[in-house]
mmCIF file of C-alpha atoms in Angstrom:
data_model
loop_
_atom_site.group_PDB
_atom_site.id
_atom_site.type_symbol
_atom_site.label_atom_id
_atom_site.label_comp_id
_atom_site.label_asym_id
_atom_site.label_seq_id
_atom_site.Cartn_x
_atom_site.Cartn_y
_atom_site.Cartn_z
ATOM 1 C CA UNK P 143 33.581 38.035 35.299
ATOM 2 C CA UNK P 144 36.849 36.257 36.073
ATOM 3 C CA UNK P 145 37.620 34.328 39.235
ATOM 4 C CA UNK P 146 39.904 37.051 40.603
ATOM 5 C CA UNK P 147 36.986 39.505 40.622
ATOM 6 C CA UNK P 148 34.915 37.279 42.904
ATOM 7 C CA UNK P 149 34.816 38.826 46.394
ATOM 8 C CA UNK P 150 32.043 36.709 47.833
ATOM 9 C CA UNK P 151 31.975 33.310 49.471
ATOM 10 C CA UNK P 152 29.861 31.922 46.635
ATOM 11 C CA UNK P 153 30.453 32.191 42.914
ATOM 12 C CA UNK P 154 28.314 34.698 40.992
ATOM 13 C CA UNK P 155 27.405 33.732 37.449
ATOM 14 C CA UNK P 156 26.686 36.562 34.992
ATOM 15 C CA UNK P 157 23.392 36.237 33.124
ATOM 16 C CA UNK P 158 24.291 37.415 29.632
ATOM 17 C CA UNK P 159 21.037 36.331 27.973
ATOM 18 C CA UNK P 160 18.108 38.278 29.477
ATOM 19 C CA UNK P 161 15.612 35.745 28.122
ATOM 20 C CA UNK P 162 17.169 32.922 30.126
ATOM 21 C CA UNK P 163 15.861 34.055 33.513
ATOM 22 C CA UNK P 164 13.300 36.696 34.470
ATOM 23 C CA UNK P 165 12.634 38.317 37.827
ATOM 24 C CA UNK P 166 9.680 40.089 39.383
ATOM 25 C CA UNK P 167 10.070 42.001 42.636
ATOM 26 C CA UNK P 168 7.047 42.430 44.900
ATOM 27 C CA UNK P 169 6.874 44.842 47.836
ATOM 28 C CA UNK P 170 4.718 44.595 50.985
ATOM 29 C CA UNK P 171 1.841 46.471 49.336
ATOM 30 C CA UNK P 172 1.761 44.022 46.415
ATOM 31 C CA UNK P 173 3.252 46.426 43.859
ATOM 32 C CA UNK P 174 5.432 44.638 41.311
ATOM 33 C CA UNK P 175 8.298 45.630 39.061
ATOM 34 C CA UNK P 176 10.063 43.539 36.450
ATOM 35 C CA UNK P 177 13.832 43.283 36.711
ATOM 36 C CA UNK P 178 16.555 42.176 34.316
ATOM 37 C CA UNK P 179 18.731 39.586 36.050
ATOM 38 C CA UNK P 180 22.419 40.530 35.726
ATOM 39 C CA UNK P 181 23.998 37.827 37.879
ATOM 40 C CA UNK P 182 22.962 34.949 40.089
ATOM 41 C CA UNK P 183 24.519 32.958 42.908
ATOM 42 C CA UNK P 184 23.308 30.630 45.639
ATOM 43 C CA UNK P 185 23.453 33.609 48.011
ATOM 44 C CA UNK P 186 21.843 36.383 45.982
ATOM 45 C CA UNK P 187 21.010 38.130 42.767
ATOM 46 C CA UNK P 188 22.036 41.272 40.914
ATOM 47 C CA UNK P 189 19.319 42.951 38.866
ATOM 48 C CA UNK P 190 18.627 46.059 36.817
ATOM 49 C CA UNK P 191 15.383 47.989 37.333
ATOM 50 C CA UNK P 192 13.874 50.747 35.202
ATOM 51 C CA UNK P 193 15.231 54.262 35.784
ATOM 52 C CA UNK P 194 13.577 56.102 38.641
ATOM 53 C CA UNK P 195 12.849 52.976 40.674
ATOM 54 C CA UNK P 196 14.850 53.082 43.885
ATOM 55 C CA UNK P 197 14.801 50.779 46.868
ATOM 56 C CA UNK P 198 16.500 51.502 50.178
ATOM 57 C CA UNK P 199 19.158 49.211 51.576
ATOM 58 C CA UNK P 200 17.761 46.724 54.058
ATOM 59 C CA UNK P 201 14.296 46.564 52.472
ATOM 60 C CA UNK P 202 12.844 43.063 52.183
ATOM 61 C CA UNK P 203 11.016 42.087 49.005
ATOM 62 C CA UNK P 204 9.478 38.989 47.488
ATOM 63 C CA UNK P 205 11.421 37.862 44.431
ATOM 64 C CA UNK P 206 9.958 35.567 41.796
ATOM 65 C CA UNK P 207 12.577 34.076 39.471
ATOM 66 C CA UNK P 208 11.218 32.303 36.413
ATOM 67 C CA UNK P 209 13.198 30.007 34.121
ATOM 68 C CA UNK P 210 11.953 27.632 31.446
ATOM 69 C CA UNK P 211 11.807 24.696 33.867
ATOM 70 C CA UNK P 212 10.300 26.282 36.948
ATOM 71 C CA UNK P 213 9.881 29.243 39.239
ATOM 72 C CA UNK P 214 11.400 30.221 42.557
ATOM 73 C CA UNK P 215 9.464 32.521 44.883
ATOM 74 C CA UNK P 216 11.450 33.693 47.896
ATOM 75 C CA UNK P 217 12.409 36.653 50.050
ATOM 76 C CA UNK P 218 15.382 38.910 49.327
ATOM 77 C CA UNK P 219 16.970 41.759 51.251
ATOM 78 C CA UNK P 220 18.354 44.706 49.292
ATOM 79 C CA UNK P 221 22.063 45.061 50.095
ATOM 80 C CA UNK P 222 22.998 47.650 47.469
ATOM 81 C CA UNK P 223 21.113 50.135 45.269
ATOM 82 C CA UNK P 224 22.850 52.331 42.690
ATOM 83 C CA UNK P 225 20.723 54.682 40.590
ATOM 84 C CA UNK P 226 21.934 55.666 37.142
ATOM 85 C CA UNK P 227 20.576 57.806 34.319
ATOM 86 C CA UNK P 228 18.992 54.885 32.477
ATOM 87 C CA UNK P 229 18.472 52.241 35.181
ATOM 88 C CA UNK P 230 18.884 51.246 38.815
ATOM 89 C CA UNK P 231 21.199 48.399 39.859
ATOM 90 C CA UNK P 232 20.169 46.297 42.864
ATOM 91 C CA UNK P 233 22.223 43.764 44.770
ATOM 92 C CA UNK P 234 20.007 41.442 46.804
ATOM 93 C CA UNK P 235 20.630 38.590 49.213
ATOM 94 C CA UNK P 236 18.323 35.578 49.491
ATOM 95 C CA UNK P 237 17.120 35.591 53.096
ATOM 96 C CA UNK P 238 14.418 32.949 53.417
ATOM 97 C CA UNK P 239 15.152 30.031 51.094
ATOM 98 C CA UNK P 240 13.165 26.894 51.799
ATOM 99 C CA UNK P 241 15.185 23.672 51.257
ATOM 100 C CA UNK P 242 13.300 22.889 48.047
ATOM 101 C CA UNK P 243 14.004 26.422 46.763
ATOM 102 C CA UNK P 244 17.674 26.117 47.687
ATOM 103 C CA UNK P 245 17.834 22.961 45.596
ATOM 104 C CA UNK P 246 16.109 24.662 42.641
ATOM 105 C CA UNK P 247 18.456 27.645 42.946
ATOM 106 C CA UNK P 248 21.497 25.340 42.930
ATOM 107 C CA UNK P 249 20.209 23.697 39.739
ATOM 108 C CA UNK P 250 19.602 27.098 38.124
ATOM 109 C CA UNK P 251 23.134 28.284 38.933
ATOM 110 C CA UNK P 252 24.616 25.012 37.652
ATOM 111 C CA UNK P 253 22.587 25.167 34.415
ATOM 112 C CA UNK P 254 23.601 28.782 33.885
ATOM 113 C CA UNK P 255 27.289 27.943 34.392
ATOM 114 C CA UNK P 256 27.010 25.059 31.932
ATOM 115 C CA UNK P 257 25.207 27.269 29.385
ATOM 116 C CA UNK P 258 27.905 29.952 29.611
ATOM 117 C CA UNK P 259 30.712 27.395 29.285
ATOM 118 C CA UNK P 260 29.111 25.936 26.164
ATOM 119 C CA UNK P 261 28.813 29.411 24.638
ATOM 120 C CA UNK P 262 32.447 30.119 25.502
ATOM 121 C CA UNK P 263 33.665 26.865 23.954
ATOM 122 C CA UNK P 264 31.663 27.459 20.794
ATOM 123 C CA UNK P 265 33.234 30.901 20.363
ATOM 124 C CA UNK P 266 36.772 29.602 20.788
ATOM 125 C CA UNK P 267 36.552 26.754 18.280
ATOM 126 C CA UNK P 268 37.608 27.720 14.769
ATOM 127 C CA UNK P 269 34.996 26.948 12.144
ATOM 128 C CA UNK P 270 35.588 23.718 10.221
ATOM 129 C CA UNK P 271 36.473 24.333 6.578
ATOM 130 C CA UNK P 272 33.804 23.490 4.028
ATOM 131 C CA UNK P 273 34.478 20.413 1.871
ATOM 132 C CA UNK P 274 34.763 22.488 -1.299
ATOM 133 C CA UNK P 275 37.370 24.845 0.198
ATOM 134 C CA UNK P 276 39.501 21.884 1.319
ATOM 135 C CA UNK P 277 39.503 20.473 -2.202
ATOM 136 C CA UNK P 278 40.464 23.833 -3.721
ATOM 137 C CA UNK P 279 43.496 24.172 -1.434
ATOM 138 C CA UNK P 280 45.050 20.907 -2.611
#
């Protein structure tokens, strides 16, 4: 997502590798559903749920984000829910971040940005020629 597409006050980072960060949503009755994290910011999260799972706007849920170096367990409020044929897309806002969780979230967003930049740089660089191909060109 380019900078011009950012409409929010905080930068959203797309999560292109689903193994990098996982999410579990928990409702008031304790029912859980796994979600694929699509994007993350210091203000909220975008996630994809299995088809048929719908959540009304304004509903508050517990959200457990798990990365390789820790977990964040906080409250989110559903701001957007779009159901499709194969999945449901949720937009959620963090609504009860403790200071320690805010710090962890900031580190997660920073690490994700750094990871994406490294991937981008590695794709742009042309591969170095092998030693044997350099000798053959001379």
